[in-house]
Short mmCIF file of C-alpha atoms in Angstrom, two decimals:
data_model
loop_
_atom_site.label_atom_id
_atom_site.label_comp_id
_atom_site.label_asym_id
_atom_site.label_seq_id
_atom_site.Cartn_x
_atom_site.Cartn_y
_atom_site.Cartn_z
CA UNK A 1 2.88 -10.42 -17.18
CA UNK A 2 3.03 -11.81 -13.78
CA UNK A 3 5.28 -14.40 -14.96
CA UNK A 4 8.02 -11.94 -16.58
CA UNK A 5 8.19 -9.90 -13.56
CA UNK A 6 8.84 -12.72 -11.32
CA UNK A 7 11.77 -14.20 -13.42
CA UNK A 8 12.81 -9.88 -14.10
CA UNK A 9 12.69 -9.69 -10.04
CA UNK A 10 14.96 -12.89 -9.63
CA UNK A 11 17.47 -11.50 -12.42
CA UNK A 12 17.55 -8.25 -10.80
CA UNK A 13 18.25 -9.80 -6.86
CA UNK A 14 20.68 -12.62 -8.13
CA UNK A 15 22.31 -11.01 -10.52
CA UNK A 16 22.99 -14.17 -12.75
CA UNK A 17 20.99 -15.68 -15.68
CA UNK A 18 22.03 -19.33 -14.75
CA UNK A 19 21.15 -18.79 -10.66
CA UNK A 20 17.68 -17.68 -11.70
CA UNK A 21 16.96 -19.89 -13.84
CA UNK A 22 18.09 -22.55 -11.17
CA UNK A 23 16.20 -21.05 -8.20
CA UNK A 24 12.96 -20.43 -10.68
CA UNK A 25 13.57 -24.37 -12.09
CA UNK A 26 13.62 -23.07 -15.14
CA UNK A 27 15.92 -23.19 -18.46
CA UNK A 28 18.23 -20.28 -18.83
CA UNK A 29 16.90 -19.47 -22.39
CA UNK A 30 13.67 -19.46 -21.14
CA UNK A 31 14.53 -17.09 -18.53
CA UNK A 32 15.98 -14.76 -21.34
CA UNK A 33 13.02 -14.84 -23.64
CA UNK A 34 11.23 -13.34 -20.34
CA UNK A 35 13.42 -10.93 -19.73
CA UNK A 36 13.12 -10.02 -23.56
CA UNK A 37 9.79 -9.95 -23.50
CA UNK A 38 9.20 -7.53 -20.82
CA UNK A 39 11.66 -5.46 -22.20
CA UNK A 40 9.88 -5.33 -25.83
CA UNK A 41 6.73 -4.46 -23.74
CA UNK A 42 8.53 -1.53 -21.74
CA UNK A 43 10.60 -0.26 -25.44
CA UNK A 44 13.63 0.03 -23.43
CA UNK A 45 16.53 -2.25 -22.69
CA UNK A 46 16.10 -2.80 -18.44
CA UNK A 47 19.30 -4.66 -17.79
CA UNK A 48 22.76 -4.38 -18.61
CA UNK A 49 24.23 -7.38 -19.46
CA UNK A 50 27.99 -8.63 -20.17
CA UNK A 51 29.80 -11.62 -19.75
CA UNK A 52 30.52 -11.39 -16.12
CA UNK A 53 27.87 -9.74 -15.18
CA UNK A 54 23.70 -8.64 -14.88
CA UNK A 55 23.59 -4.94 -13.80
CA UNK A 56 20.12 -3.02 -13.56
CA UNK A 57 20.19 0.50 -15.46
CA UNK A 58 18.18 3.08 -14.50
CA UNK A 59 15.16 2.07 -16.46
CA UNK A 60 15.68 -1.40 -14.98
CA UNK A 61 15.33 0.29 -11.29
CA UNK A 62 11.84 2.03 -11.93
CA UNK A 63 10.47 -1.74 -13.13
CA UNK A 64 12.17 -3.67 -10.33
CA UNK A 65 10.50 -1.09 -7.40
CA UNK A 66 6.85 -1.45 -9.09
CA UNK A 67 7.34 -5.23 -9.75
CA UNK A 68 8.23 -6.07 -6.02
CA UNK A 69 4.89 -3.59 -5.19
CA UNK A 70 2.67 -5.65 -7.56
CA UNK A 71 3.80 -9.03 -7.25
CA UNK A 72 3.33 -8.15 -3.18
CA UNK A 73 -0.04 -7.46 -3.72
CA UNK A 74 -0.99 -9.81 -6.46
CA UNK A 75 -0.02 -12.23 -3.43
CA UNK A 76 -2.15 -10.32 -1.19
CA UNK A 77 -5.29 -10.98 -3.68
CA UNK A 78 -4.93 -13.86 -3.74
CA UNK A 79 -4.68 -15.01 -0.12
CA UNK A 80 -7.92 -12.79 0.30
CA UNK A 81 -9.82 -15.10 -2.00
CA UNK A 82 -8.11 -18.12 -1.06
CA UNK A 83 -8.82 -17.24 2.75
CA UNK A 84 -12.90 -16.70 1.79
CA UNK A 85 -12.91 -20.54 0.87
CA UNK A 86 -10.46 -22.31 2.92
CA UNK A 87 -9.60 -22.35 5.93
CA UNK A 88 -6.41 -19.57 7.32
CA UNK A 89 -3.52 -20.43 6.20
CA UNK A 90 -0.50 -19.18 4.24
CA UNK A 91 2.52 -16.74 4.66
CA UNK A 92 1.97 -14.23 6.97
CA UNK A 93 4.90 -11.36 6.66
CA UNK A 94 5.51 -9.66 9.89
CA UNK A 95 8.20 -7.20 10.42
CA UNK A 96 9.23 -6.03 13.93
CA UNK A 97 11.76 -3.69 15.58
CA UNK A 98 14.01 -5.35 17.94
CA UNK A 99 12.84 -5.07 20.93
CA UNK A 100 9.19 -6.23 20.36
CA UNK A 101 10.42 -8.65 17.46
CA UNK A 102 13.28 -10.30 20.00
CA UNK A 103 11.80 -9.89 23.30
CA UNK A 104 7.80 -9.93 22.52
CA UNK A 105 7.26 -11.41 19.81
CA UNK A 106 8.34 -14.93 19.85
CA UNK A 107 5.90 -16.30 22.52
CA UNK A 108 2.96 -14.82 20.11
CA UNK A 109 4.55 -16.31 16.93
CA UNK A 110 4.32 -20.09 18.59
CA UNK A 111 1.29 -19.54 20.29
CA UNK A 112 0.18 -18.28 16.36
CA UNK A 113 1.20 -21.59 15.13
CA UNK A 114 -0.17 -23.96 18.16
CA UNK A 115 -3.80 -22.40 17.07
CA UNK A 116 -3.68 -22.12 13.17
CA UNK A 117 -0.96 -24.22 11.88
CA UNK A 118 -1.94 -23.61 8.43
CA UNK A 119 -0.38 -20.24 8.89
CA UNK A 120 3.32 -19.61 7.91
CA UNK A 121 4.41 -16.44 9.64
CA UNK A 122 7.54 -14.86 8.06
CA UNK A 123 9.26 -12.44 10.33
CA UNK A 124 11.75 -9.86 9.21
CA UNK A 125 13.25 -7.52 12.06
CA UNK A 126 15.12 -4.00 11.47
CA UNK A 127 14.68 -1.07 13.15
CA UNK A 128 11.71 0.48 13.21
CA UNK A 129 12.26 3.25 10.42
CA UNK A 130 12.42 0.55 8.22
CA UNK A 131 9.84 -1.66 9.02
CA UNK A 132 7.26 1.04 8.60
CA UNK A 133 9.12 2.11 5.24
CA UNK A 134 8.39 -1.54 4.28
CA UNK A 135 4.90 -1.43 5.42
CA UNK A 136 3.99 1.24 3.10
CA UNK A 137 5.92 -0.13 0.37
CA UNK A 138 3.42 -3.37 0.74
CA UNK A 139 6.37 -5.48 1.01
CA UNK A 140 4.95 -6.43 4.44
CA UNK A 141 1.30 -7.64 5.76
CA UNK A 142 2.07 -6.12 9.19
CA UNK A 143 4.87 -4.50 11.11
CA UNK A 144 5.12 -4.17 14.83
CA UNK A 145 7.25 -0.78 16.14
CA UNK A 146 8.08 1.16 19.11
CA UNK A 147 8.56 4.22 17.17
CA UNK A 148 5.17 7.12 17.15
CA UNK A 149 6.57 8.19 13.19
CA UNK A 150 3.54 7.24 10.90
CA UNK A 151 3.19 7.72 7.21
CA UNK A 152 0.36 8.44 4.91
CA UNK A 153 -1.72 5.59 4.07
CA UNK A 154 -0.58 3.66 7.34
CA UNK A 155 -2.94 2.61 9.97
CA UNK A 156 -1.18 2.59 13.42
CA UNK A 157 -3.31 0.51 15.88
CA UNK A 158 -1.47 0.23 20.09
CA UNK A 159 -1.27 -3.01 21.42
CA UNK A 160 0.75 -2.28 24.09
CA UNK A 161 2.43 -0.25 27.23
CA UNK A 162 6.28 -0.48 27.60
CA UNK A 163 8.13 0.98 30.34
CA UNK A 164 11.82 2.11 29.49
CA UNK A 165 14.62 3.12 32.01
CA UNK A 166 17.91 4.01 32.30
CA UNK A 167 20.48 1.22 33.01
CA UNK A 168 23.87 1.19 34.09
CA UNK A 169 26.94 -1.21 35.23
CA UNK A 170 26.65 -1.85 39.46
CA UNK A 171 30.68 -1.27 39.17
CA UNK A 172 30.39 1.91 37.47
CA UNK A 173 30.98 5.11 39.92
CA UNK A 174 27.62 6.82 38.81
CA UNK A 175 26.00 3.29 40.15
CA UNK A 176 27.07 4.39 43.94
CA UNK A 177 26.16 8.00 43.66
CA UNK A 178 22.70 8.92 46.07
CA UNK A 179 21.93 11.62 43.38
CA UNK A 180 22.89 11.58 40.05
CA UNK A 181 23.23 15.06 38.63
CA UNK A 182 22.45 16.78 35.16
CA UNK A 183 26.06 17.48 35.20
CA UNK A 184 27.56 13.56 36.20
CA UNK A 185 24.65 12.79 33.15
CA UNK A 186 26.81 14.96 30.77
CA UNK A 187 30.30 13.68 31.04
CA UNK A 188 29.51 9.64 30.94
CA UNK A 189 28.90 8.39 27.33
CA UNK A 190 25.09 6.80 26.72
CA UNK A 191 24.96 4.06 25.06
CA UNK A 192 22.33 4.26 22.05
CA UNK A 193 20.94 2.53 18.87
CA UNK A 194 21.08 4.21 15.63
CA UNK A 195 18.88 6.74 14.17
CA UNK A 196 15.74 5.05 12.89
CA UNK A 197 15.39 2.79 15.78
CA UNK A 198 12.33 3.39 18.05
CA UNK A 199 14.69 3.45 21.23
CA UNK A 200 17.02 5.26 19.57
CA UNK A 201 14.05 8.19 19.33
CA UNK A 202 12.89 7.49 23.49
CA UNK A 203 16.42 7.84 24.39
CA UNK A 204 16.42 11.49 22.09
CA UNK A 205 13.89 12.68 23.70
CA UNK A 206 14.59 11.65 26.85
CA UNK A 207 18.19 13.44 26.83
CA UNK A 208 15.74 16.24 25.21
CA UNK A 209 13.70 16.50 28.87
CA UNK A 210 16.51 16.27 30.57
CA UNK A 211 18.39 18.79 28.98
CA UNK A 212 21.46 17.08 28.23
CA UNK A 213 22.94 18.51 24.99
CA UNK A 214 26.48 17.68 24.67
CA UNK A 215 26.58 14.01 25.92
CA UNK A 216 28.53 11.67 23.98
CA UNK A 217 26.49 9.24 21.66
CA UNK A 218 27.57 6.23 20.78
CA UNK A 219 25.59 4.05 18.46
CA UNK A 220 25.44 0.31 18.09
CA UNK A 221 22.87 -1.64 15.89
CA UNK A 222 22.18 -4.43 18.65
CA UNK A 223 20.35 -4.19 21.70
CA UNK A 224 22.60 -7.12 22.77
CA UNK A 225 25.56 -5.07 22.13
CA UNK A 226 24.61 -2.50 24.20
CA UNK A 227 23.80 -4.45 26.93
CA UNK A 228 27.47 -5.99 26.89
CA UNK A 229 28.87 -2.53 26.52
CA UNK A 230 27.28 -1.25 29.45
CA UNK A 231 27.91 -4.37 31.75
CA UNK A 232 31.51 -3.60 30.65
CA UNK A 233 31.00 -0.25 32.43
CA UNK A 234 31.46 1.83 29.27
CA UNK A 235 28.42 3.95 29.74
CA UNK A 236 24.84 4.30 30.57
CA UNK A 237 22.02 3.52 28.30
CA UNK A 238 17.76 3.90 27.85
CA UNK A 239 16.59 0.49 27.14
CA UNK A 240 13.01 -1.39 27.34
CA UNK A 241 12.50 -2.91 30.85
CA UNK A 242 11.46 -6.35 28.54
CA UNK A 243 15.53 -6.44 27.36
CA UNK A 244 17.30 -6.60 30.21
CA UNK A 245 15.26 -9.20 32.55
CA UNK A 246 17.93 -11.63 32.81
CA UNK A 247 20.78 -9.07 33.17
CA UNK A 248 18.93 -7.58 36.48
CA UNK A 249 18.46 -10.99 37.71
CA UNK A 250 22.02 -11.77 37.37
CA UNK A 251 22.68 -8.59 38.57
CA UNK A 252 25.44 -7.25 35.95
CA UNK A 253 22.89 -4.40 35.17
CA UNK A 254 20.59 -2.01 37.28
CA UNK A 255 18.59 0.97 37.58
CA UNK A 256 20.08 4.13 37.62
CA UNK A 257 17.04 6.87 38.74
CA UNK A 258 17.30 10.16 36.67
CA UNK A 259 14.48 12.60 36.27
CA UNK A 260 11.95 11.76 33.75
CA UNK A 261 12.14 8.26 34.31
CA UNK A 262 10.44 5.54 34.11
CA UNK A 263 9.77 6.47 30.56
CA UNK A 264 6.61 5.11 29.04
CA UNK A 265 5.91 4.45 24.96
CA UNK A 266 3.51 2.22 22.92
CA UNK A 267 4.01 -0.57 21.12
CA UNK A 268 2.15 -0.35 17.78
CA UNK A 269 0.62 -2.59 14.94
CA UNK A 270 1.15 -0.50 11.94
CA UNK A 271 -0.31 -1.83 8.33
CA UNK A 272 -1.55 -0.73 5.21
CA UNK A 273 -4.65 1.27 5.86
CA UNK A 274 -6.95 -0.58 3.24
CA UNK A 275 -10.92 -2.62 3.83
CA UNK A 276 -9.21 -5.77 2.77
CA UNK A 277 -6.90 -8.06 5.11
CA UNK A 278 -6.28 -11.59 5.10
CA UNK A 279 -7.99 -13.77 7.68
CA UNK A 280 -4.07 -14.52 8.66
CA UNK A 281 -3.37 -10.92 9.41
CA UNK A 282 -6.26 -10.33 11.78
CA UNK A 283 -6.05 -13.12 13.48
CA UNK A 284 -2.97 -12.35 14.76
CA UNK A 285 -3.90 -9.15 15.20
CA UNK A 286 -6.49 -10.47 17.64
CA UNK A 287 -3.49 -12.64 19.40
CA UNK A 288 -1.87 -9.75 19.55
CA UNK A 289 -4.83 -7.49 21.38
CA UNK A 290 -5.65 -11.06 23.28
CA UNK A 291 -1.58 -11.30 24.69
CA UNK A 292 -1.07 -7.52 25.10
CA UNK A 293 1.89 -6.83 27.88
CA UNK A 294 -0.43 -3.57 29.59
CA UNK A 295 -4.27 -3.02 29.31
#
């Protein structure tokens, strides 16, 4: 069973017989007589096949979503046996938003491997919507946000303070202002992520607090972006105090003081609220509690 939903999940993500098989070092017939054979077992056809092309029907869908789910945890079993007999190692999935997953996390990750090289973190970073959709899906071990949405089933654990404020270009006119005003707030654009993003939800509420209502938004998927966007004096924008060390050393970005600011938020460890957990996963939960920016 195992088997066929591997080689079903390969079909289904390459959409090619022949690039399966290859990827799976297998024989394209045999690769067929899987996909056969799981579809005898489910009494319905799963794929739609024609001579340029391997499409997933709706039936097809329904076993691809519950395959990725058990082949995820089959994994997870066995690294949980594995990890009571040998010593931790293995693929450790971590997803991360973009601030903690660019900015944090890659002093933890090498520290990770200096003290348990047996351990093969995996690191996938979207916002932070996502990564906690993931979580819950059991598509990840562990996901690190910035976001305070949680989800049935989730555990959400703090690891750490962050300190957000607003930033702004030194050539901008707002920059030179004594007092910035509600009013000066409302007629420069801010600068924000999309919806789903953790900052994207600080810099909501913050407009929230502050009363703005009619400011104009625009959204860019990249932190990085946004930093170049504002340096360009486009705009303001609500960003992590951790992104934008280099740009106030330079100087092409500072502090602009508005009420309700500094902001403060938590970064979280979110994962699957279960008794079991690989040896992999809380160890570097402990690095994580061990490294954490703010007691």
């Amino acid at each position: 069973m195992e088997q066929s939903l591997q080689v079903f999940v390969k079909v289904v993500e390459k959409r090619n017989f022949s690039k399966a098989a290859e990827e799976l070092h297998m024989t394209q017939p045999a690769v067929s007589q899987y996909i056969q054979g799981l579809e005898r077992e489910m009494g319905v056809k799963l794929l739609e096949r024609t001579n340029k092309y391997v499409r997933v029907n709706p039936f097809g869908e329904i076993v691809y979503a519950y395959a990725k789910e058990i082949l995820s945890l089959h994994g997870k079993m066995k690294r949980l046996i594995d990890d009571r007999v040998n010593q931790p190692n293995g693929e450790l999935t971590i997803g991360s938003s973009y601030t903690i997953g660019e900015y944090v996390l890659p002093s933890v990750i090498t520290e990770l491997k200096h003290r348990y090289p047996g351990i093969h973190p995996k690191v996938t970073i979207e916002n932070s919507e996502n990564i906690l959709e993931r979580v819950t899906d059991n598509q990840l071990d562990i996901g690190l946000i910035e976001s305070n949405n949680t989800r049935k089933g989730v555990a959400v654990l703090p690891f750490a303070k962050d300190t957000l404020r607003v930033f702004i270009s030194p050539v901008h006119p707002l920059a030179k202002m004594d007092t910035v005003t509600k009013e000066a707030l409302e007629q420069v654009p801010w600068i924000v992520r999309e919806k789903g993003s953790g900052t994207r939800e600080a810099a909501d509420q913050l407009l929230q607090l502050l009363g703005i209502e009619k400011a104009e938004l625009m959204e860019f998927g990249s932190t990085q972006v946004i930093k170049e966007t504002v340096e360009a004096g486009l705009g303001v924008t609500l960003l992590s105090e951790w992104t934008v060390r280099k740009e106030l050393k330079l100087g092409s970005l500072k502090v602009l003081p508005t009420h309700h600011t500094p902001f403060f938020r938590s970064f979280s460890i979110i994962k699957p609220k279960t008794s079991y957990e690989t040896k992999a996963v809380s160890l570097f939960i402990d690095l994580l509690m061990e490294k954490s920016i703010v007691r």
